[in-house]
Amino acid sequence: MTSQRQTQSLAPEGEPSERRGSLSSFESLLRLDDAKAPSIERGPGPGSAVLYLRVSTQRQLYTAIDVDPDGNSIATQREETIRRAKRLKAPIAKEFVEPGHSAQSIAKRPVFRELLHYVEEHPEVSYVVIYMRSRVFRNQTDAAITKRILASMDVKLISAKEEFGEGYMADAMEAITDIMNEVQVRQSGEDISHKMLHKAKNGGTTGRAPLGYLNVRKDIDGHLVNTIDIDPKRGPLVTWAFDQYATGDYSLVRLQQELAEQGFVTRRTAKWEEKPVSRSQIAVILRDPYYLGMLPYKGQVYPGRHQALVTPELFERVQQVLDVRMRRNQRDIVHNHFLRGMLRCGRCHSRQLIYSQVTNPQGMVYDYFLCAGRQEGTCDLPHLPVILVEEALLREVQALRLTGEEIATMREQVTANLEQRLNVEREAHARVKKELVALDVQEERLLDLVTDGSLTSGKVRDRLSKLQVERATLKQRLETTADVVQQESDTMLHYLTLLEQPGAFYSGASDAVKRKLLAAYYIQIWIDDDGHQVTSETQQQTLVAQIEASARRRAANENAAEHLLGGINSSGASAYPHGMSLSNSVLVGDTGLEPVTSTMST
């Protein structure tokens, strides 16, 4: 038989209900119009109860009552609300669990909205049992509205941990409790905000670490401290992303694709699986000063205690590339040129040259290099046409050319020096192996003395420790193998080949090979304009500088010999004194390729 309450709830539209009101009249206050009502099902009978259990974080869902007796877990709230429902002699119709929603308003809690619809559709429900009013209501207004909604449906809100009684004094106590709860929430919010600001000013991360870092707990002086570590998986990829984007060779789309191939994914959560980091997320990362070692907080930036993943110079270069591409017709467009990212401004010596293209109204395309500092008004280097920059680099490469005689002489010296060094290495390795055998013998003798009782264990440990240090040193000397010596000599011979006809080889090569040649010749390339032509200034690779220095010394020695002896005599003997030729020690030292300070050529 249908109860009177249910009949009244289902009365036709326009006919007022005598006992139960409708939730629709209050939905505008709670903004519940978009709530999805569950299907209507018959409850266990009149006078039943529903439970509402709420926690602010996902972690509290799985905390047991014996661990958390203060109501911060679902287990604790469930046990107390069930006990209260038994005292009411009300069978439990349904349980509603709000997991991890910290919204200040009940209107923003989807499970609570579902509960209200359920109560409206099930007139057999007489009670909504909660753990404490403070767990449900963050302000007195929500509490008053909810109480009125439930009262209009003949449903009473019961707090398992709070006894207010009946009558107007009980209503007053409930209202006072709700007001004090709201005051406490606001005070706690202000206190937390103050503490968070203090933490930020002292360099502490105030929330979850961004991608590339991890929130960890470390034992420092016997205390567990929350701190930040670099993510060993994602941290290097973040640095790589900054490095690549700073060159200007990557668009955000291409950068995102290559990062995805390398396994740059989001962190797994209880709700979301790992997935490749999106293009928009990468754009946010490239703008975030957190990776610079700074801490943004509420519009201010403070020095952070975490380790930086990028240098200030690299971060600045990335910002320059982003700024240029955000301008009109430059939004993340990558113009391809083999010199991109290789050139720096020769006027201010602090900025990278940016490659760009401009199309005039007639459709003509002009490509040029400009200093990033010009965009900021800190450098006056003019726009340099790409063709003039390429001509300047060709002149620079052509100046590296050595004569055939110089190449042949250096090849002979490298070959002779290789054989000499290999013989030295073989002898050294033989001596080291003998010394290692001698150390083994000494260790055996020490162990025998311990067995005989001639030495104390403390003295033996000291002597064994010294022997271990000596053994490690000798083994390190063995790491210099013949293969390393051979590789050094082969590298020198390859460079000599490149320097035989560098200009012709460079001008006839593809763009990709040209880029590799420039990287092989130079560490840095600076470009400037002297008012007449585009000029270049370079820092040569160590081997290139070494070969050029040897060639200059050889030429100087020959000139000096000719001046002293009047040239080569008729017998074909050397025209310069003994010791003035290009010796092995000048080109290649005993311990490897001779270290030469990089030169600057113009």
Coordinates of C-alpha atoms in Angstrom, one line a residue:
M1 CA 0.0 0.0 0.0
T2 CA 1.3 3.4 -0.9
S3 CA 1.9 5.6 2.1
Q4 CA 0.3 9.0 2.4
R5 CA 3.7 10.7 2.3
Q6 CA 4.6 9.1 -1.1
T7 CA 1.2 9.9 -2.5
Q8 CA 1.6 13.5 -1.6
S9 CA 5.1 13.6 -3.2
L10 CA 3.8 12.3 -6.4
A11 CA 0.7 14.6 -6.6
P12 CA 0.0 16.3 -10.0
E13 CA 1.7 19.6 -10.8
G14 CA -0.3 22.5 -9.3
E15 CA -1.7 20.6 -6.4
P16 CA 0.1 21.6 -3.2
S17 CA 1.5 18.8 -0.9
E18 CA 0.3 18.9 2.7
R19 CA 3.4 17.5 4.4
R20 CA 6.4 17.2 2.0
G21 CA 7.8 20.1 0.1
S22 CA 9.8 19.8 -3.1
L23 CA 13.6 20.2 -3.6
S24 CA 13.0 22.2 -6.8
S25 CA 12.0 25.4 -4.8
F26 CA 15.4 25.4 -3.2
E27 CA 17.6 24.3 -6.1
S28 CA 18.2 27.9 -7.2
L29 CA 19.7 28.7 -3.8
L30 CA 22.0 25.7 -3.9
R31 CA 22.6 25.7 -7.7
L32 CA 21.5 22.0 -7.9
D33 CA 19.6 22.3 -11.3
D34 CA 22.3 20.2 -13.0
A35 CA 22.2 17.4 -10.4
K36 CA 21.4 14.0 -11.9
A37 CA 18.7 12.3 -9.8
P38 CA 19.0 8.5 -9.4
S39 CA 16.2 6.2 -10.4
I40 CA 13.4 5.8 -7.9
E41 CA 13.6 2.7 -5.8
R42 CA 11.6 1.6 -2.8
G43 CA 13.5 1.9 0.5
P44 CA 13.5 -0.6 3.3
G45 CA 10.5 1.1 5.0
P46 CA 9.2 4.1 6.9
G47 CA 11.6 5.7 9.3
S48 CA 14.8 4.7 7.5
A49 CA 18.1 6.7 7.5
V50 CA 20.8 7.6 5.0
L51 CA 24.4 8.2 5.9
Y52 CA 26.6 11.0 4.6
L53 CA 30.3 10.5 5.0
R54 CA 32.8 13.1 3.8
V55 CA 36.5 13.5 3.7
S56 CA 38.6 16.3 2.2
T57 CA 41.4 14.1 0.7
Q58 CA 41.6 10.8 -1.2
R59 CA 44.1 9.5 1.4
Q60 CA 41.5 9.7 4.2
L61 CA 39.3 7.2 2.3
Y62 CA 41.6 4.4 3.3
T63 CA 42.5 5.2 6.9
A64 CA 41.2 2.8 9.5
I65 CA 39.3 3.8 12.6
D66 CA 42.0 2.5 14.9
V67 CA 44.5 4.8 13.2
D68 CA 42.2 7.8 13.0
P69 CA 39.7 8.1 15.9
D70 CA 39.0 11.8 15.3
G71 CA 36.7 11.4 12.3
N72 CA 39.1 12.3 9.6
S73 CA 38.5 8.9 7.9
I74 CA 35.5 7.2 6.3
A75 CA 35.9 4.2 8.5
T76 CA 35.6 6.3 11.7
Q77 CA 32.6 8.2 10.4
R78 CA 30.9 5.0 9.2
E79 CA 31.1 3.3 12.6
E80 CA 29.8 6.4 14.5
T81 CA 26.9 7.1 12.1
I82 CA 25.8 3.4 12.1
R83 CA 25.9 3.4 15.9
R84 CA 23.7 6.6 15.9
A85 CA 21.3 5.1 13.4
K86 CA 20.9 2.1 15.7
R87 CA 20.0 4.4 18.6
L88 CA 17.3 5.9 16.4
K89 CA 16.1 2.4 15.5
A90 CA 16.3 3.5 11.9
P91 CA 17.4 0.9 9.3
I92 CA 20.0 2.3 6.9
A93 CA 18.6 2.8 3.4
K94 CA 21.8 4.0 1.7
E95 CA 25.3 5.3 2.3
F96 CA 26.7 8.4 0.5
V97 CA 30.4 8.9 0.5
E98 CA 31.9 12.2 -0.7
P99 CA 35.5 11.4 -1.6
G100 CA 38.2 14.1 -1.6
H101 CA 36.0 17.2 -2.4
S102 CA 37.3 20.1 -0.3
A103 CA 34.7 22.6 -1.7
Q104 CA 33.6 25.2 0.7
S105 CA 30.0 25.1 -0.5
I106 CA 27.7 22.0 -0.4
A107 CA 26.4 23.1 -3.8
K108 CA 29.8 22.1 -5.3
R109 CA 29.6 18.6 -3.8
P110 CA 28.1 16.2 -6.3
V111 CA 27.4 13.3 -3.9
F112 CA 25.6 15.6 -1.5
R113 CA 23.4 16.8 -4.3
E114 CA 22.7 13.1 -5.1
L115 CA 21.7 12.6 -1.5
L116 CA 19.1 15.4 -1.5
H117 CA 17.6 14.0 -4.7
Y118 CA 17.5 10.5 -3.2
V119 CA 15.7 11.8 -0.1
E120 CA 13.2 13.6 -2.2
E121 CA 12.4 10.5 -4.3
H122 CA 12.3 8.2 -1.2
P123 CA 9.7 9.5 1.3
E124 CA 10.4 6.5 3.6
V125 CA 13.6 8.2 4.6
S126 CA 13.3 10.1 7.9
Y127 CA 16.9 10.8 8.9
V128 CA 20.1 12.0 7.3
V129 CA 22.9 11.0 9.7
I130 CA 26.2 12.8 9.6
Y131 CA 29.3 12.5 11.7
M132 CA 29.6 16.1 12.8
R133 CA 28.2 19.3 11.4
S134 CA 31.7 20.7 10.9
R135 CA 32.4 17.8 8.5
V136 CA 29.5 18.8 6.3
F137 CA 29.0 22.5 6.6
R138 CA 31.7 25.1 6.1
N139 CA 29.4 28.1 6.6
Q140 CA 26.2 28.8 8.6
T141 CA 24.2 29.7 5.4
D142 CA 24.6 26.2 3.9
A143 CA 23.6 24.6 7.2
A144 CA 20.4 26.7 7.5
I145 CA 19.4 26.1 3.8
T146 CA 20.0 22.4 4.1
K147 CA 18.1 22.1 7.4
R148 CA 15.1 23.9 5.8
I149 CA 15.1 21.7 2.7
L150 CA 15.2 18.5 4.8
A151 CA 12.6 19.9 7.3
S152 CA 10.2 20.6 4.4
M153 CA 10.4 16.9 3.5
D154 CA 9.9 15.8 7.1
V155 CA 13.5 14.6 7.3
K156 CA 15.7 15.4 10.3
L157 CA 19.5 16.0 10.2
I158 CA 21.2 14.1 12.9
S159 CA 24.8 14.6 14.1
A160 CA 26.4 11.4 15.5
K161 CA 28.8 13.2 17.7
E162 CA 26.7 16.2 18.8
E163 CA 23.6 16.1 21.0
F164 CA 21.5 19.2 20.6
G165 CA 18.1 17.9 21.9
E166 CA 14.8 19.3 20.7
G167 CA 13.0 22.7 20.6
Y168 CA 14.1 26.2 19.8
M169 CA 17.1 26.1 22.2
A170 CA 18.4 23.1 20.3
D171 CA 17.9 25.1 17.0
A172 CA 19.8 28.0 18.6
M173 CA 22.7 25.7 19.7
E174 CA 22.9 24.2 16.2
A175 CA 23.0 27.7 14.7
I176 CA 25.7 28.8 17.1
T177 CA 27.7 25.7 16.4
D178 CA 27.5 26.4 12.6
I179 CA 28.6 30.0 13.1
M180 CA 31.6 29.0 15.2
N181 CA 32.5 26.3 12.7
E182 CA 32.5 29.0 10.0
V183 CA 34.6 31.3 12.1
Q184 CA 37.1 28.4 12.7
V185 CA 37.2 27.6 9.0
R186 CA 38.0 31.2 8.2
Q187 CA 40.6 31.5 10.9
S188 CA 42.2 28.3 9.8
G189 CA 42.2 29.6 6.2
E190 CA 43.9 32.8 7.2
D191 CA 46.4 31.0 9.4
I192 CA 47.2 28.5 6.6
S193 CA 47.6 31.4 4.1
H194 CA 50.0 33.2 6.4
K195 CA 52.0 30.0 7.0
M196 CA 52.1 29.3 3.3
L197 CA 53.4 32.8 2.5
H198 CA 56.0 32.5 5.2
K199 CA 57.1 29.1 3.7
A200 CA 57.3 30.6 0.2
K201 CA 59.4 33.5 1.4
N202 CA 61.8 31.0 2.9
G203 CA 62.1 29.1 -0.3
G204 CA 59.8 26.2 0.5
T205 CA 57.5 24.7 -2.1
T206 CA 53.9 25.2 -1.0
G207 CA 52.1 22.5 -2.9
R208 CA 52.7 19.6 -5.2
A209 CA 56.0 19.8 -7.0
P210 CA 55.8 20.4 -10.8
L211 CA 56.8 17.8 -13.4
G212 CA 60.5 17.2 -13.1
Y213 CA 60.5 17.3 -9.3
L214 CA 59.2 15.0 -6.5
N215 CA 57.7 15.7 -3.1
V216 CA 59.8 13.5 -0.7
R217 CA 60.3 13.1 3.0
K218 CA 63.9 13.0 4.2
D219 CA 65.5 12.2 7.6
I220 CA 67.4 15.4 8.5
D221 CA 69.1 15.3 11.9
G222 CA 66.6 12.7 13.1
H223 CA 63.5 14.5 11.9
L224 CA 61.4 13.7 8.9
V225 CA 61.2 16.8 6.7
N226 CA 59.1 17.4 3.6
T227 CA 61.3 18.6 0.8
I228 CA 61.8 18.5 -3.0
D229 CA 64.0 16.3 -5.0
I230 CA 64.7 16.2 -8.8
D231 CA 62.7 13.4 -10.5
P232 CA 65.4 11.1 -11.9
K233 CA 63.0 10.2 -14.8
R234 CA 61.4 13.5 -15.8
G235 CA 64.0 16.0 -14.5
P236 CA 66.6 15.4 -17.3
L237 CA 63.9 15.5 -19.9
V238 CA 62.8 18.9 -18.6
T239 CA 66.3 20.2 -19.0
W240 CA 66.6 18.7 -22.4
A241 CA 63.3 20.4 -23.4
F242 CA 64.8 23.8 -22.4
D243 CA 68.0 23.1 -24.2
Q244 CA 66.3 22.1 -27.5
Y245 CA 63.7 24.9 -27.5
A246 CA 66.4 27.5 -26.8
T247 CA 68.1 26.6 -30.2
G248 CA 65.0 27.8 -32.0
D249 CA 64.9 24.6 -34.1
Y250 CA 61.9 23.2 -32.3
S251 CA 58.2 24.1 -32.4
L252 CA 56.1 23.2 -29.4
V253 CA 54.4 20.5 -31.4
R254 CA 57.7 18.9 -32.4
L255 CA 59.1 19.2 -28.9
Q256 CA 56.0 17.5 -27.5
Q257 CA 56.3 14.7 -30.0
E258 CA 60.0 14.0 -29.2
L259 CA 59.4 14.3 -25.4
A260 CA 56.6 11.8 -25.7
E261 CA 58.9 9.4 -27.6
Q262 CA 61.4 9.7 -24.7
G263 CA 58.8 8.8 -22.1
F264 CA 57.9 12.3 -20.8
V265 CA 54.5 11.5 -19.1
T266 CA 52.4 13.0 -16.4
R267 CA 52.5 11.4 -12.9
R268 CA 50.0 8.7 -12.1
T269 CA 47.3 9.5 -9.6
A270 CA 44.5 7.6 -8.0
K271 CA 42.2 9.0 -10.6
W272 CA 44.3 9.4 -13.7
E273 CA 46.8 7.2 -15.5
E274 CA 50.1 8.4 -16.9
K275 CA 49.8 10.1 -20.3
P276 CA 52.2 12.1 -22.5
V277 CA 52.5 15.7 -21.5
S278 CA 50.5 18.0 -23.7
R279 CA 51.7 20.8 -25.8
S280 CA 50.0 23.4 -23.6
Q281 CA 51.6 21.8 -20.5
I282 CA 55.1 22.1 -22.1
A283 CA 54.4 25.7 -22.9
V284 CA 53.6 26.3 -19.2
I285 CA 56.8 24.5 -18.1
L286 CA 59.0 26.6 -20.4
R287 CA 57.6 29.8 -18.8
D288 CA 57.8 28.5 -15.2
P289 CA 60.6 30.2 -13.2
Y290 CA 60.4 27.2 -10.7
Y291 CA 62.8 25.4 -13.0
L292 CA 65.2 28.3 -12.6
G293 CA 65.3 27.7 -8.8
M294 CA 62.7 30.4 -8.1
L295 CA 59.3 30.0 -6.3
P296 CA 56.2 31.8 -7.7
Y297 CA 53.6 32.4 -5.1
K298 CA 50.5 34.7 -5.4
G299 CA 52.0 37.0 -8.0
Q300 CA 55.5 37.2 -6.3
V301 CA 58.6 35.2 -7.0
Y302 CA 60.9 34.2 -4.2
P303 CA 64.3 32.3 -4.2
G304 CA 63.6 28.6 -3.8
R305 CA 65.4 26.0 -1.8
H306 CA 65.0 23.4 -4.5
Q307 CA 67.7 22.7 -7.1
A308 CA 67.4 24.4 -10.4
L309 CA 67.1 22.3 -13.6
V310 CA 68.1 25.2 -15.9
T311 CA 70.6 28.0 -15.8
P312 CA 69.5 31.7 -15.9
E313 CA 71.1 32.0 -19.3
L314 CA 69.2 29.1 -20.7
F315 CA 65.9 30.2 -19.2
E316 CA 66.4 33.6 -20.7
R317 CA 67.1 32.3 -24.1
V318 CA 63.9 30.2 -24.0
Q319 CA 61.9 33.3 -23.0
Q320 CA 63.4 35.2 -25.9
V321 CA 62.4 32.5 -28.4
L322 CA 58.9 32.3 -26.9
D323 CA 58.5 36.1 -27.0
V324 CA 59.6 36.3 -30.6
R325 CA 57.2 33.6 -31.7
M326 CA 54.3 35.2 -29.8
R327 CA 54.6 38.2 -32.1
R328 CA 52.4 38.6 -35.1
N329 CA 53.1 36.1 -37.8
Q330 CA 55.6 34.3 -35.6
R331 CA 53.4 32.2 -33.4
D332 CA 55.5 29.1 -32.8
I333 CA 56.6 29.0 -36.4
V334 CA 60.0 27.3 -37.0
H335 CA 61.9 28.5 -40.0
N336 CA 64.5 26.0 -41.0
H337 CA 68.1 27.0 -41.5
F338 CA 71.2 25.0 -40.8
L339 CA 72.7 27.9 -38.8
R340 CA 69.9 28.1 -36.3
G341 CA 71.1 28.1 -32.8
M342 CA 74.8 28.2 -33.7
L343 CA 75.4 31.9 -33.9
R344 CA 75.8 34.5 -31.2
C345 CA 75.9 38.3 -31.3
G346 CA 79.4 39.6 -31.9
R347 CA 78.4 43.1 -30.6
C348 CA 76.9 42.4 -27.2
H349 CA 78.4 38.9 -26.9
S350 CA 75.5 37.9 -24.6
R351 CA 72.6 37.0 -26.9
Q352 CA 71.9 34.3 -29.4
L353 CA 71.1 35.3 -33.0
I354 CA 67.5 34.5 -34.0
Y355 CA 66.7 33.5 -37.5
S356 CA 63.5 34.9 -38.9
Q357 CA 61.7 35.4 -42.2
V358 CA 59.5 38.3 -43.3
T359 CA 57.3 38.5 -46.4
N360 CA 56.5 41.9 -47.9
P361 CA 53.2 42.8 -49.4
Q362 CA 54.5 41.7 -52.9
G363 CA 55.1 38.2 -51.5
M364 CA 58.9 38.5 -51.5
V365 CA 60.5 36.5 -48.6
Y366 CA 63.5 38.0 -46.8
D367 CA 65.4 35.9 -44.3
Y368 CA 67.9 37.4 -41.8
F369 CA 69.5 37.0 -38.4
L370 CA 68.9 39.4 -35.6
C371 CA 70.2 39.7 -32.0
A372 CA 67.6 38.9 -29.3
G373 CA 68.9 41.9 -27.4
R374 CA 67.6 44.2 -30.2
Q375 CA 64.0 43.2 -29.3
E376 CA 64.7 44.5 -25.8
G377 CA 66.6 47.6 -26.9
T378 CA 69.9 46.4 -25.3
C379 CA 71.8 45.8 -28.6
D380 CA 72.1 47.8 -31.8
L381 CA 73.3 45.0 -34.1
P382 CA 71.3 45.5 -37.4
H383 CA 69.4 42.8 -39.1
L384 CA 71.9 40.7 -41.0
P385 CA 70.9 39.1 -44.3
V386 CA 71.4 35.4 -44.2
I387 CA 73.4 35.3 -47.5
L388 CA 76.0 37.8 -46.0
V389 CA 76.3 35.7 -42.9
E390 CA 76.9 32.6 -44.9
E391 CA 79.6 34.3 -47.0
A392 CA 81.4 35.5 -43.8
L393 CA 81.4 31.9 -42.5
L394 CA 82.8 30.6 -45.8
R395 CA 85.7 33.0 -45.5
E396 CA 86.2 31.9 -41.9
V397 CA 86.4 28.2 -43.0
Q398 CA 88.6 28.9 -46.0
A399 CA 91.2 30.6 -43.6
L400 CA 91.7 27.2 -41.9
R401 CA 93.3 25.7 -45.0
L402 CA 96.8 24.2 -44.5
T403 CA 99.2 23.5 -47.4
G404 CA 99.8 20.0 -48.6
E405 CA 103.3 20.0 -47.2
E406 CA 102.1 20.9 -43.8
I407 CA 99.4 18.2 -43.9
A408 CA 102.0 15.5 -45.0
T409 CA 104.5 16.5 -42.3
M410 CA 101.9 16.5 -39.5
R411 CA 100.6 13.1 -40.7
E412 CA 104.1 11.6 -40.4
Q413 CA 104.6 13.1 -37.0
V414 CA 101.2 11.8 -35.7
T415 CA 102.0 8.3 -37.0
A416 CA 105.4 8.3 -35.5
N417 CA 104.1 9.6 -32.2
L418 CA 101.4 7.0 -32.1
E419 CA 103.9 4.1 -32.3
Q420 CA 106.0 5.8 -29.7
R421 CA 103.1 6.2 -27.3
L422 CA 101.9 2.7 -27.8
N423 CA 105.3 1.4 -26.8
V424 CA 105.3 3.6 -23.7
E425 CA 101.8 2.4 -22.8
R426 CA 102.8 -1.3 -23.1
E427 CA 105.7 -0.8 -20.8
A428 CA 103.7 1.2 -18.3
H429 CA 101.0 -1.5 -18.2
A430 CA 103.5 -4.2 -17.7
R431 CA 105.0 -2.3 -14.7
V432 CA 101.6 -1.7 -13.2
K433 CA 100.6 -5.4 -13.5
K434 CA 103.8 -6.3 -11.6
E435 CA 103.0 -3.8 -8.9
L436 CA 99.5 -5.3 -8.5
V437 CA 101.0 -8.7 -8.1
A438 CA 103.3 -7.3 -5.4
L439 CA 100.3 -5.8 -3.6
D440 CA 98.6 -9.2 -3.6
V441 CA 101.7 -10.8 -2.0
Q442 CA 101.7 -8.1 0.7
E443 CA 98.1 -8.7 1.5
E444 CA 98.7 -12.4 2.0
R445 CA 101.7 -11.7 4.3
L446 CA 99.5 -9.4 6.4
L447 CA 96.9 -12.1 6.8
D448 CA 99.6 -14.6 7.8
L449 CA 100.8 -12.2 10.5
V450 CA 97.3 -11.8 11.9
T451 CA 97.0 -15.6 12.1
D452 CA 100.3 -15.9 13.9
G453 CA 99.2 -13.1 16.3
S454 CA 102.2 -10.9 15.3
L455 CA 100.0 -8.0 14.5
T456 CA 96.8 -6.6 16.0
S457 CA 93.6 -6.4 13.9
G458 CA 93.7 -2.6 14.0
K459 CA 97.1 -2.3 12.5
V460 CA 96.2 -4.9 9.8
R461 CA 93.1 -2.8 8.9
D462 CA 95.2 0.3 8.5
R463 CA 97.7 -1.4 6.2
L464 CA 95.0 -3.2 4.2
S465 CA 93.3 0.2 3.7
K466 CA 96.5 1.7 2.3
L467 CA 97.0 -1.3 0.0
Q468 CA 93.4 -0.9 -1.3
V469 CA 94.1 2.8 -2.2
E470 CA 97.3 1.8 -4.0
R471 CA 95.5 -0.9 -5.9
A472 CA 92.7 1.5 -7.0
T473 CA 95.3 4.0 -8.2
L474 CA 97.1 1.4 -10.2
K475 CA 93.9 0.1 -11.8
Q476 CA 93.1 3.7 -12.8
R477 CA 96.4 3.9 -14.6
L478 CA 95.5 0.8 -16.6
E479 CA 92.4 2.5 -17.9
T480 CA 94.5 4.4 -20.4
T481 CA 94.6 1.7 -23.0
A482 CA 96.1 1.4 -26.5
D483 CA 92.5 1.9 -27.9
V484 CA 92.3 5.4 -26.3
V485 CA 95.7 6.3 -27.8
Q486 CA 94.7 5.0 -31.2
Q487 CA 91.4 7.0 -31.1
E488 CA 93.3 10.2 -30.3
S489 CA 95.6 9.8 -33.2
D490 CA 92.7 8.9 -35.6
T491 CA 90.9 12.0 -34.5
M492 CA 93.9 14.1 -35.3
L493 CA 94.3 12.5 -38.7
H494 CA 90.6 13.1 -39.5
Y495 CA 91.0 16.8 -38.6
L496 CA 94.0 17.0 -40.9
T497 CA 91.9 15.7 -43.7
L498 CA 89.2 18.3 -43.0
L499 CA 91.8 21.1 -43.1
E500 CA 93.3 20.1 -46.4
Q501 CA 90.6 21.7 -48.5
P502 CA 88.2 23.1 -45.9
G503 CA 86.6 25.8 -48.1
A504 CA 85.9 23.6 -51.1
F505 CA 84.6 20.8 -48.9
Y506 CA 82.4 23.2 -47.0
S507 CA 80.9 25.1 -50.0
G508 CA 80.0 21.8 -51.8
A509 CA 78.5 20.1 -48.8
S510 CA 74.8 19.8 -47.9
D511 CA 73.3 22.1 -45.2
A512 CA 73.3 19.2 -42.7
V513 CA 77.0 18.5 -43.4
K514 CA 77.9 22.2 -43.2
R515 CA 76.4 22.4 -39.7
K516 CA 78.4 19.3 -38.6
L517 CA 81.6 20.8 -40.1
L518 CA 81.1 24.1 -38.2
A519 CA 80.5 22.2 -35.0
A520 CA 83.7 20.2 -35.6
Y521 CA 85.7 23.4 -36.3
Y522 CA 84.3 25.8 -33.7
I523 CA 83.1 26.0 -30.1
Q524 CA 81.5 29.4 -30.5
I525 CA 80.8 31.7 -33.5
W526 CA 80.1 35.4 -33.1
I527 CA 78.7 37.5 -36.0
D528 CA 79.0 41.3 -36.3
D529 CA 78.8 44.1 -38.9
D530 CA 81.7 46.5 -39.2
G531 CA 79.8 48.9 -41.4
H532 CA 81.2 47.4 -44.6
Q533 CA 80.6 43.7 -44.4
V534 CA 79.4 41.0 -42.1
T535 CA 82.3 39.7 -40.0
S536 CA 82.9 36.6 -37.9
E537 CA 84.8 35.8 -34.8
T538 CA 85.3 32.3 -33.6
Q539 CA 86.5 30.1 -30.7
Q540 CA 88.1 27.1 -32.3
Q541 CA 87.8 23.5 -31.2
T542 CA 91.0 22.5 -29.2
L543 CA 92.4 20.2 -31.9
V544 CA 91.9 22.8 -34.7
A545 CA 93.6 25.5 -32.6
Q546 CA 96.4 23.0 -31.8
I547 CA 97.0 22.2 -35.5
E548 CA 96.9 25.8 -36.5
A549 CA 99.4 26.7 -33.7
S550 CA 101.7 23.9 -34.8
A551 CA 101.6 25.1 -38.5
R552 CA 102.3 28.7 -37.4
R553 CA 105.3 27.6 -35.4
R554 CA 106.6 25.5 -38.2
A555 CA 106.3 28.5 -40.6
A556 CA 108.0 30.7 -38.2
N557 CA 110.9 28.3 -37.7
E558 CA 111.3 28.0 -41.5
N559 CA 111.4 31.7 -41.9
A560 CA 113.9 32.0 -39.1
A561 CA 116.1 29.3 -40.7
E562 CA 116.0 30.9 -44.1
H563 CA 117.0 34.2 -42.6
L564 CA 120.0 32.6 -40.8
L565 CA 121.3 30.2 -43.4
G566 CA 120.1 31.8 -46.6
G567 CA 117.7 29.0 -47.6
I568 CA 118.3 25.3 -48.6
N569 CA 121.9 24.5 -49.7
S570 CA 122.7 22.7 -52.8
S571 CA 123.3 19.4 -51.0
G572 CA 119.6 19.3 -49.9
A573 CA 120.4 19.5 -46.2
S574 CA 118.0 21.2 -43.9
A575 CA 118.1 25.0 -44.1
Y576 CA 117.3 25.6 -40.4
P577 CA 119.1 24.5 -37.3
H578 CA 118.4 21.2 -35.5
G579 CA 115.5 21.4 -33.1
M580 CA 113.6 24.1 -35.1
S581 CA 111.4 21.6 -37.0
L582 CA 107.9 20.7 -35.9
S583 CA 108.7 18.0 -33.3
N584 CA 106.4 15.4 -31.8
S585 CA 106.3 17.2 -28.5
V586 CA 105.0 20.3 -30.2
L587 CA 102.1 18.5 -31.9
V588 CA 101.4 15.7 -29.5
G589 CA 102.6 15.4 -25.9
D590 CA 103.5 12.3 -24.0
T591 CA 100.2 12.0 -22.2
G592 CA 97.9 12.8 -25.1
L593 CA 97.0 15.5 -27.6
E594 CA 98.7 18.7 -26.4
P595 CA 96.2 21.0 -24.6
V596 CA 96.1 24.3 -26.4
T597 CA 94.2 27.3 -25.2
S598 CA 91.4 28.0 -27.7
T599 CA 92.3 30.9 -30.0
M600 CA 90.2 33.7 -31.3
S601 CA 90.4 34.5 -35.0
T602 CA 88.8 37.3 -36.9

